[in-house]
Coordinates of C-alpha atoms in Angstrom, one line a residue:
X214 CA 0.0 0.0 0.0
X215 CA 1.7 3.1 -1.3
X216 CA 0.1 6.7 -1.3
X217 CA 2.1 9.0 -4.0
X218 CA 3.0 12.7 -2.8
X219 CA 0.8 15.2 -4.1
X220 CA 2.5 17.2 -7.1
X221 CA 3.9 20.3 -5.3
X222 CA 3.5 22.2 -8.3
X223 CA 0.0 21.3 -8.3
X224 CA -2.3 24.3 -8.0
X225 CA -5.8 24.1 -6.4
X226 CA -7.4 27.1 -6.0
X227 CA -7.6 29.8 -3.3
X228 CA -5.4 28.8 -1.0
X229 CA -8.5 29.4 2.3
X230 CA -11.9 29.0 1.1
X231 CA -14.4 30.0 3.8
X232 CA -17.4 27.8 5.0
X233 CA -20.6 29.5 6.3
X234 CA -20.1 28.3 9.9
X235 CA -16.5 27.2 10.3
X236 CA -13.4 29.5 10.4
X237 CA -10.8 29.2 7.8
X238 CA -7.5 27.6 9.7
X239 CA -4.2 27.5 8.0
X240 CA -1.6 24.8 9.9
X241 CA 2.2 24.8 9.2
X242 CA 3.6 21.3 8.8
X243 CA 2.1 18.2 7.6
X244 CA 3.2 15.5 10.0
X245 CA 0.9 13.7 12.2
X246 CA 0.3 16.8 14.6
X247 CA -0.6 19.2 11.6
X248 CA -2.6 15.9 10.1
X249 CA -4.6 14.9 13.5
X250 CA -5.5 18.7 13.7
X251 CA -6.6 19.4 9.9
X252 CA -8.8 16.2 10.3
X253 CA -10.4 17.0 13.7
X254 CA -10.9 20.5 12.4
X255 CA -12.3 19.6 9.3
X256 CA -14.9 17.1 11.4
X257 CA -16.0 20.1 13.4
X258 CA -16.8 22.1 10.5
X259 CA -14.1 24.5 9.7
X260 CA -12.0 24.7 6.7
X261 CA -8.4 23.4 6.5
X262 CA -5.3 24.2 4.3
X263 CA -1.9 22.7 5.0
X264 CA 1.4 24.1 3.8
X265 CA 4.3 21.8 3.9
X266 CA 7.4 22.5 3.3
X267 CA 8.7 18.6 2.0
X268 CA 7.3 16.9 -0.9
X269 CA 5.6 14.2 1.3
X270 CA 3.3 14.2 4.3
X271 CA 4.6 13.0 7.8
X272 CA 7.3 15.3 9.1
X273 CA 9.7 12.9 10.9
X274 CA 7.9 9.6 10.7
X275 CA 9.8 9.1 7.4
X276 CA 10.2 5.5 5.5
X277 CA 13.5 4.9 3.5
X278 CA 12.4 3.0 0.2
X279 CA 15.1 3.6 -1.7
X280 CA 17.7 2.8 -2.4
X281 CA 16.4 -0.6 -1.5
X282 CA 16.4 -3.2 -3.7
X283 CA 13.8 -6.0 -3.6
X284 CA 10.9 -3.7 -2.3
X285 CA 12.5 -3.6 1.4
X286 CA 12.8 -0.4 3.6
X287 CA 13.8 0.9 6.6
X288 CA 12.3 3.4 9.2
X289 CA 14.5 7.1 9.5
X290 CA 12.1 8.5 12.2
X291 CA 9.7 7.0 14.1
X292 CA 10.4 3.6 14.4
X293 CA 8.2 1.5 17.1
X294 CA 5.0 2.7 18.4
X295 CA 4.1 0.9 22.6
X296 CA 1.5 -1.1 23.4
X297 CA 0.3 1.7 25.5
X298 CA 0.6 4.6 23.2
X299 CA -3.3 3.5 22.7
X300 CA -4.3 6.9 20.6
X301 CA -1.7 5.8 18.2
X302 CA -3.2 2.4 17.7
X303 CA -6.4 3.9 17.6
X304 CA -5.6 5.9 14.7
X305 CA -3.6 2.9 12.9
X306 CA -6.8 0.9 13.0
X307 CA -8.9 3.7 11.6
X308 CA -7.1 3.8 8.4
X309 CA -6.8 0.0 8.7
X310 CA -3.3 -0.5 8.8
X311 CA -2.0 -3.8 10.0
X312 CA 1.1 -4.0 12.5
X313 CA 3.4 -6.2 13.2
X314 CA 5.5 -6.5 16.5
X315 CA 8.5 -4.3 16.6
X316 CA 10.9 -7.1 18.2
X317 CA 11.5 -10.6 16.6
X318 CA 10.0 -13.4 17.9
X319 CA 13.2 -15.3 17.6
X320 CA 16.8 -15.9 17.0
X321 CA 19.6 -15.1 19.2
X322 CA 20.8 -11.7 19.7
X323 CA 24.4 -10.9 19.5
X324 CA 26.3 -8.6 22.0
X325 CA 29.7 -7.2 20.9
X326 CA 31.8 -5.1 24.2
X327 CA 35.1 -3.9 24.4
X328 CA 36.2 -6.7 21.2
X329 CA 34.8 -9.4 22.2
X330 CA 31.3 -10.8 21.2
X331 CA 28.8 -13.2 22.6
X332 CA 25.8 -14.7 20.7
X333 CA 23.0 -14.5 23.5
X334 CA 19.8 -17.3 22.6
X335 CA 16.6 -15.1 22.5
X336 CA 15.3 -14.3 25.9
X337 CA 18.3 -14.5 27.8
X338 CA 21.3 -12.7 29.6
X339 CA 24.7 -13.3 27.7
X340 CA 27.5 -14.4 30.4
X341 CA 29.5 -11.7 31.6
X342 CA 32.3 -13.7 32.3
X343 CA 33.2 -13.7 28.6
X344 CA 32.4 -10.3 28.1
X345 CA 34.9 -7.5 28.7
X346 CA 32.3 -5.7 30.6
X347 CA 33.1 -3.6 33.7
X348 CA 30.4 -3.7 36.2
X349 CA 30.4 -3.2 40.3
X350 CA 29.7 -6.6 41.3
X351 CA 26.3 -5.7 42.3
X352 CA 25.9 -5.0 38.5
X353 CA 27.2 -8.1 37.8
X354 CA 24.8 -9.5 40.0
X355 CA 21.8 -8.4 38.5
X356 CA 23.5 -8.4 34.3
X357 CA 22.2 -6.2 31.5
X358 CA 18.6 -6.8 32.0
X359 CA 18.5 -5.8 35.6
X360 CA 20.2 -2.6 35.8
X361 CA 17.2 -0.6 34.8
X362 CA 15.4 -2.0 37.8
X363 CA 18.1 -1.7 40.0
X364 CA 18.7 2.0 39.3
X365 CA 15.8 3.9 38.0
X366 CA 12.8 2.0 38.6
X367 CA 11.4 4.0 41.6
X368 CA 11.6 7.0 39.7
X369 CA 10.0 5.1 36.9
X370 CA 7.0 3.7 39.2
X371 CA 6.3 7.3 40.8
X372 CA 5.9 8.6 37.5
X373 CA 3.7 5.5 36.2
X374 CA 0.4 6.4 35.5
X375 CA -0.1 9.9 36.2
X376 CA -2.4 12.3 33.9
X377 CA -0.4 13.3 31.1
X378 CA -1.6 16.5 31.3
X379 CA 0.2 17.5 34.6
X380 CA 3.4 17.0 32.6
X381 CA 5.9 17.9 33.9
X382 CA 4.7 17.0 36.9
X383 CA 5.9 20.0 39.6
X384 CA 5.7 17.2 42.7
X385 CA 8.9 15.6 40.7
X386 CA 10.9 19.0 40.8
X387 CA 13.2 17.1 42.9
X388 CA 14.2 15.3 39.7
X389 CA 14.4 18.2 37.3
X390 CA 18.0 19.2 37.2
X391 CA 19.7 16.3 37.9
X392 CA 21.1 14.3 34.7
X393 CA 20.5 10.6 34.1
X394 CA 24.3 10.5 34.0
X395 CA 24.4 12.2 37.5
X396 CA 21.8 10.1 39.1
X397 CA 23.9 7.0 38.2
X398 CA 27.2 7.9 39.2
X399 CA 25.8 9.1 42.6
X400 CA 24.1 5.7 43.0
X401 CA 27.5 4.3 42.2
X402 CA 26.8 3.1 38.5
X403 CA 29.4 2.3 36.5
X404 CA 30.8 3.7 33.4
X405 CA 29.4 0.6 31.4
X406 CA 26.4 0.4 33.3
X407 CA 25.7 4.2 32.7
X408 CA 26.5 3.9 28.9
X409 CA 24.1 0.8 28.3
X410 CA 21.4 2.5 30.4
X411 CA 21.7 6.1 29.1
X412 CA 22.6 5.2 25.3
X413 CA 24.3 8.8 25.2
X414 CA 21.5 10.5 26.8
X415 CA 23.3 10.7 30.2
X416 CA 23.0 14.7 29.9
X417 CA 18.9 14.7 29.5
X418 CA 17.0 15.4 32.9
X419 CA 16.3 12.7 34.9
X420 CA 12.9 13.3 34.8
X421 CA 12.5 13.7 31.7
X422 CA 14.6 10.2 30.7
X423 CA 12.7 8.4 33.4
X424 CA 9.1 9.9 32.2
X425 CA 10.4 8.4 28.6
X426 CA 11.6 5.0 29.9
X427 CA 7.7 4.7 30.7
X428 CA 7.8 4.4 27.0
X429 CA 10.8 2.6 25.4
X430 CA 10.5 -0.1 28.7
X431 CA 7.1 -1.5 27.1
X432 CA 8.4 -5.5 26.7
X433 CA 5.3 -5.1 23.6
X434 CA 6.3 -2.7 20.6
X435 CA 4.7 -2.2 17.0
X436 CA 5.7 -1.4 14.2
X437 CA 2.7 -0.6 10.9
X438 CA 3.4 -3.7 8.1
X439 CA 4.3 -1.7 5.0
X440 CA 6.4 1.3 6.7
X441 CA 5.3 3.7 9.3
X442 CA 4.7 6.3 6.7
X443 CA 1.8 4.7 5.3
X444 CA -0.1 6.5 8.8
X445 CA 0.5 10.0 7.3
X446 CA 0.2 9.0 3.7
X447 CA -3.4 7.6 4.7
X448 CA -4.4 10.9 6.8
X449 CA -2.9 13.1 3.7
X450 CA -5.1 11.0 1.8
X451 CA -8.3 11.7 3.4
X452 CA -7.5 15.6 3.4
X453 CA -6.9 15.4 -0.7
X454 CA -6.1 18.1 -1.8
X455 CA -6.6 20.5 1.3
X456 CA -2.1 20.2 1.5
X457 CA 0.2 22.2 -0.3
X458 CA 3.7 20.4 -0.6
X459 CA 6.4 22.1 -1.5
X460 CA 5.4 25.4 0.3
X461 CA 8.1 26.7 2.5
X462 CA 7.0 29.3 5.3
X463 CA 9.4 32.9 5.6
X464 CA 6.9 35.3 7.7
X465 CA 3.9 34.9 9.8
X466 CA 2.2 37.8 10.3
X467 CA -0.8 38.7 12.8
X468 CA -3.1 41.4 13.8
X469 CA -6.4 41.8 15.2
X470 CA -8.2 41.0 11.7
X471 CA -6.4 37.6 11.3
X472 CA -3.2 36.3 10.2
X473 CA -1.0 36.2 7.3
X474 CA 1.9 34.0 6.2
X475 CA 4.6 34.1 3.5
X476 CA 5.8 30.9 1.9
X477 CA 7.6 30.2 -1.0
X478 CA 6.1 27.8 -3.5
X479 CA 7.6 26.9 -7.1
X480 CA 10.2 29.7 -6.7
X481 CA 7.7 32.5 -5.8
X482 CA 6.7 34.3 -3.0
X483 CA 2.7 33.6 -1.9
X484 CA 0.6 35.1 1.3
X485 CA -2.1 32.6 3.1
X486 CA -4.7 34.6 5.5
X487 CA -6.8 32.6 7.6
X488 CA -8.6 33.4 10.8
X489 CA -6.4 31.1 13.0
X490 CA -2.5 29.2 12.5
X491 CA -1.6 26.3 14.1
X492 CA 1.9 25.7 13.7
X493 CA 4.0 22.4 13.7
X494 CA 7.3 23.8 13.0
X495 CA 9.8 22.4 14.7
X496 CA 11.8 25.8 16.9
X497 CA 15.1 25.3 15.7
X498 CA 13.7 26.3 12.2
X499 CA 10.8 28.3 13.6
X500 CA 13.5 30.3 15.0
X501 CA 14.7 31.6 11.6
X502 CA 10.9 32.7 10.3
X503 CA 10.1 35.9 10.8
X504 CA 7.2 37.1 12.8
X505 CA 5.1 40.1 13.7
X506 CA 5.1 41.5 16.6
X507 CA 7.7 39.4 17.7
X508 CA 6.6 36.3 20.3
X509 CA 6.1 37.2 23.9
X510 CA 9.4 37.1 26.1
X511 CA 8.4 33.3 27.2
X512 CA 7.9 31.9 24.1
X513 CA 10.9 33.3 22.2
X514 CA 13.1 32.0 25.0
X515 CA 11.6 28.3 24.4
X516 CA 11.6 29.1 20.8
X517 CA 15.7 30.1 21.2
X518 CA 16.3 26.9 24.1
X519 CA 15.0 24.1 23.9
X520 CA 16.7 21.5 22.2
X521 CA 16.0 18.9 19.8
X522 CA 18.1 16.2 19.9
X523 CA 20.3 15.2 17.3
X524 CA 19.8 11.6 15.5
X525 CA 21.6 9.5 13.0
X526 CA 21.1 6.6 11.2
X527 CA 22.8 4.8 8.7
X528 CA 21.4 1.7 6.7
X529 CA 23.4 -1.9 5.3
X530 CA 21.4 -3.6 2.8
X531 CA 23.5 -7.1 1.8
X532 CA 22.5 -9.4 -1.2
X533 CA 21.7 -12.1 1.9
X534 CA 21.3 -12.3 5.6
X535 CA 24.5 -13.9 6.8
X536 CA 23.3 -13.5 11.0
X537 CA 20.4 -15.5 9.9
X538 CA 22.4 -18.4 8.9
X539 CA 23.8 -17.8 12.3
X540 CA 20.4 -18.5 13.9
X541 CA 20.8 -14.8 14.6
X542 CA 18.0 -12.2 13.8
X543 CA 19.9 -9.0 13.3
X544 CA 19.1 -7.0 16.5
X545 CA 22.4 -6.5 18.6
X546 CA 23.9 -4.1 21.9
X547 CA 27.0 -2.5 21.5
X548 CA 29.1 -0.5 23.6
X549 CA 28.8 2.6 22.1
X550 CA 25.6 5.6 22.1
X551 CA 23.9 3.3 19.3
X552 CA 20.9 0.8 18.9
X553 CA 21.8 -2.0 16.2
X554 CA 18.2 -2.7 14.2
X555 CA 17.5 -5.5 11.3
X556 CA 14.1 -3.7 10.4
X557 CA 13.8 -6.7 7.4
X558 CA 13.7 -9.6 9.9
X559 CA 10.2 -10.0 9.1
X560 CA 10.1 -9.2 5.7
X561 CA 10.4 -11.5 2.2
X562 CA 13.2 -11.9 0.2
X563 CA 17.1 -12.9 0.7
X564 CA 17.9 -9.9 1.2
X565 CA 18.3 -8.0 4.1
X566 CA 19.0 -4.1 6.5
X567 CA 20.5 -3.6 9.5
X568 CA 20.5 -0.1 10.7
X569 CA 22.3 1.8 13.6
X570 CA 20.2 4.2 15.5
X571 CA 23.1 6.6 16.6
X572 CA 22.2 9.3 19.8
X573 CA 24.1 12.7 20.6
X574 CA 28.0 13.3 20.7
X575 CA 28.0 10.8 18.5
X576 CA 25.0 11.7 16.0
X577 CA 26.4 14.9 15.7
X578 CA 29.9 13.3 14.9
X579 CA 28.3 11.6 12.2
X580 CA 26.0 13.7 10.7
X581 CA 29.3 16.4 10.2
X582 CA 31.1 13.0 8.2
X583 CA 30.4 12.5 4.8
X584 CA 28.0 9.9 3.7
X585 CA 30.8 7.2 2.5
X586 CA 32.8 7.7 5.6
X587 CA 29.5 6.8 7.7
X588 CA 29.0 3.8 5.3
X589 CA 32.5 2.8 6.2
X590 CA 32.4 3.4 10.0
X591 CA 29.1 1.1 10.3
X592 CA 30.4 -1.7 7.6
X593 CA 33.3 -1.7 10.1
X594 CA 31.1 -2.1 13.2
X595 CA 28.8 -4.3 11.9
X596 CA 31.3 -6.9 10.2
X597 CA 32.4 -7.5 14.4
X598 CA 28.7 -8.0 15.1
X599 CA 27.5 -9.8 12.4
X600 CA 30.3 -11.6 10.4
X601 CA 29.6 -11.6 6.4
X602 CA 28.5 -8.2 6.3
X603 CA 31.2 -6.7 4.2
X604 CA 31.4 -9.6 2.0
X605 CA 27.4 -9.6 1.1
X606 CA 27.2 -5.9 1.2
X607 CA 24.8 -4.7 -1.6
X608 CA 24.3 -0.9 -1.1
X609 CA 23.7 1.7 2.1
X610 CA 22.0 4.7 3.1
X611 CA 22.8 7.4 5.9
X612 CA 19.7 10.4 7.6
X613 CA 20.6 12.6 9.5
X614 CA 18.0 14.8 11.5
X615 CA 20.1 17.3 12.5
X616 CA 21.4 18.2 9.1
X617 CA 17.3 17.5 8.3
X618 CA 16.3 21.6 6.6
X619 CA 12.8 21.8 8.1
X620 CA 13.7 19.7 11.4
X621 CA 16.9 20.5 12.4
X622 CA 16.9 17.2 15.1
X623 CA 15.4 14.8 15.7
X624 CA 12.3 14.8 18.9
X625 CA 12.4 17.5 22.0
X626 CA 15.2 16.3 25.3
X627 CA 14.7 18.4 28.0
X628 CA 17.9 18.9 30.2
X629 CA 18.6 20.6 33.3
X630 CA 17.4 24.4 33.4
X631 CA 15.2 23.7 30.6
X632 CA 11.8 22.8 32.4
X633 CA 10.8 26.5 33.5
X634 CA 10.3 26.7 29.2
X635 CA 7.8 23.8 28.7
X636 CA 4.8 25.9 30.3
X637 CA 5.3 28.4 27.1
X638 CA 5.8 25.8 24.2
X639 CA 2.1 24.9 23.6
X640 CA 0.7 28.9 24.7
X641 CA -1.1 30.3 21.6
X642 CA 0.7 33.6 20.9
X643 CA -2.9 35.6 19.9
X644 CA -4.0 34.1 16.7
X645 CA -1.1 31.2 16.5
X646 CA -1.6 27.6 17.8
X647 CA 1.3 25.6 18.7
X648 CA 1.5 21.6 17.9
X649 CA 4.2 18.5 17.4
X650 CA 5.9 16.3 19.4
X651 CA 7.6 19.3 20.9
X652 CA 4.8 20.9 22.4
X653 CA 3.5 17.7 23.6
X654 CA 3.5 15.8 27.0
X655 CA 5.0 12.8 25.3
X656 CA 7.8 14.2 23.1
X657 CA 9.6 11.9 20.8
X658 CA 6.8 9.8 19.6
X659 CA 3.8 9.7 17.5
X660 CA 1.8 9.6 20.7
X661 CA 2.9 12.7 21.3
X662 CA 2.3 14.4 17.6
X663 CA -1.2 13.3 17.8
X664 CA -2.3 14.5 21.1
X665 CA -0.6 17.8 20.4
X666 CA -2.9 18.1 17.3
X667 CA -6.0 16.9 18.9
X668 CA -5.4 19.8 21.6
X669 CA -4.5 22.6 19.1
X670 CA -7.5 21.9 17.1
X671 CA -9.7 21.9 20.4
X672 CA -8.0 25.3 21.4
X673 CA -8.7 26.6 18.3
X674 CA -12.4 25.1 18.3
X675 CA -13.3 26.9 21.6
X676 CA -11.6 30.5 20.2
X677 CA -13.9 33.3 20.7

């Protein structure tokens, strides 16, 4: 099931037409926030245009097709939705997408530390006697599975089920501007420990990585058969032609009478009015559009702060799957900031991906390396995981959200200092809604892009 991108050249009309009991509603950004809001809005009456920058719907839940062979692909955003992201699921079912669990139901994982690697049967702890790992013998005690509990599950439980909509939480204060990495060093972690827990993230809050965990620590993840991008695709589709692609915004521009916003489309400079805006842009490019008046003293400081962080992720596509003739089914954990993926363990054909998931420092040192070099580096760690890779190797791929032009990183971190600014990101600024991941309670996934739409439509619903 594929949905092609509307023709960005494509013209359709005025770009606001005006119904005679709804209010016409421009929304910046066609991922799932700007998509959940244009439908709910549309539902209740009011009429919708979308300008999107890209030439395809879905922001950062993007789907590598090419350059594939064999009809596989691989996930550059968005990879796994939890069991308990429930909206998400809800909307999945809606368009009738089927899923498939995110995790393979067999084969042995391999784990590769310090040089020396250990193929682990699926389900179980590998022995740390053959790995060069150095853990506190408590750590040793408990292996890779328990050091979560052991460290970080209190916070974790006294976080568990509260509303989302008292994120973040001010009874957790306590918590705000401590770093992961700090929390585990003071509970005497070690550096191995800390570096398989945190992943790279040891300087995010821990609040903010233990309000996460919640998330990524669901044993039950999905993943939608066919690519995760066929969820936006199918939302674009049921807006038609209500999206402009290829329409990148300069100026917004309010006053008492409405509001206005430049964007350039096809080389030229166009003007949208509309009643209301609700805007999906992503700050660190918001920050270089212009605006007038200029955002209240709160919101331009979370516009200018808050940080998005950076993600990389390079893709192996071999003529065969050497692991699996290993009994192995791709998946692997490394000592470095970096998640090892075989997204095509489920899918047909000989061939087969495996894909790093690479987080901060070393993201960024990647993304500022050119493509081949990155190819290179990940061959080179991947041949010590998964033996045959180099030999088989058919052709590769590299993304890079930070070097991304209309994301500029990847999902919203929140580090110490930074929690005074997440009462501003979602504040409409007079005639401008806010919505994405960003300005969500549950940044970093598609939960979160939903909700945040939901909410901006409902604000801009209940607008005098």
């Amino acid at each position: 099931m594929t949905v092609p991108p509307n023709d960005p050249r494509k013209k359709t009309g005025p770009i606001v037409r005006r119904r005679a009991m709804g209010r016409n509603i421009l929304i910046l950004g066609a991922g799932v926030g700007g998509l959940a809001a244009a439908l709910k809005l549309r539902e209740l009456g009011h009429e919708v245009t979308i300008l999107e920058a890209r030439a395809r719907p879905g922001g950062r839940i993007h789907t590598l097709r090419e350059p594939f062979s064999g009809g596989q692909y691989a996930e550059a955003g968005a990879g796994r939705i939890p069991a308990s992201h429930k909206l998400t699921l809800q909307y999945a079912q809606k368009f009738q997408l089927e899923l498939d669990p995110f995790w393979p139901q067999s084969g042995a994982e391999v784990y590769y530390w310090r040089g020396t690697r250990q193929v682990v049967p699926h389900g179980t702890e590998p022995g740390l006697n053959r790995l060069r790992v150095e853990f506190t013998p408590r750590e040793r005690e408990v292996g890779f599975g328990g050091l979560a509990k052991l460290y970080f599950e209190r916070v974790c439980a006294e976080l568990r089920d509260l509303p989302e909509d008292g994120w973040p939480y001010p009874e957790f204060d306590r918590y705000k501007d401590v770093t992961f990495g700090e929390f585990l060093h003071r509970q005497g972690a070690s550096d191995d420990a800390i570096l398989y827990l945190a992943q790279g993230l040891e300087d995010d809050s821990l609040l903010d990585f233990a309000h996460d965990e919640l998330s990524r620590a669901e044993p039950s993840m999905w993943k939608i058969r066919g690519g995760n991008d066929l969820l936006p695709r199918a939302m674009a589709r049921a807006l038609g032609d209500r999206i402009r692609y290829g329409a990148e915004v300069r100026r917004i521009e309010q006053d008492a009478g409405g509001v206005r916003v430049t964007f350039v489309e096809g080389g030229s400079a166009q003007v949208a009015s509309a009643e209301r805006v609700i805007c999906t842009i992503p700050f660190p490019v918001l920050r270089a559009i212009e605006v007038s008046p200029a955002w209240s003293g709160p919101k331009t400081a979370a516009i200018r702060n808050l940080y998005l962080s950076p993600v990389a992720r390079v893709f192996v596509q071999t003529r065969t799957r050497p692991w699996e003739r290993e009994g192995l089914n791709g998946f692997a954990t490394v000592d470095q900031p970096l998640e090892v993926w075989s997204p095509t363990h489920d899918q047909p054909g000989q061939r087969g991906i495996l894909m790093s998931y690479i987080y901060e420092r070393m993201a960024r040192e990647y993304s500022e390396q050119a493509p081949q070099a990155q190819i290179e580096r990940t061959i080179n760690l991947f041949e010590k995981v998964h033996p045959g890779v180099r030999s088989d190797f058919e052709t590769a791929a590299t993304w890079s959200w930070s070097n991304e032009p209309y994301s500029r990183g990847a999902f919203l971190t929140t580090r110490p200092g930074e929690f005074a600014w997440l009462a501003h990101v979602a504040a409409p600024e007079g005639r401008v809604y806010f919505a994405g991941e960003h300005t969500s309670p549950w940044p970093d996934w598609i939960q979160g892009a939903l909700l945040s739409g939901l909410r901006a439509a409902r604000e801009v619903d209940q607008a005098g």
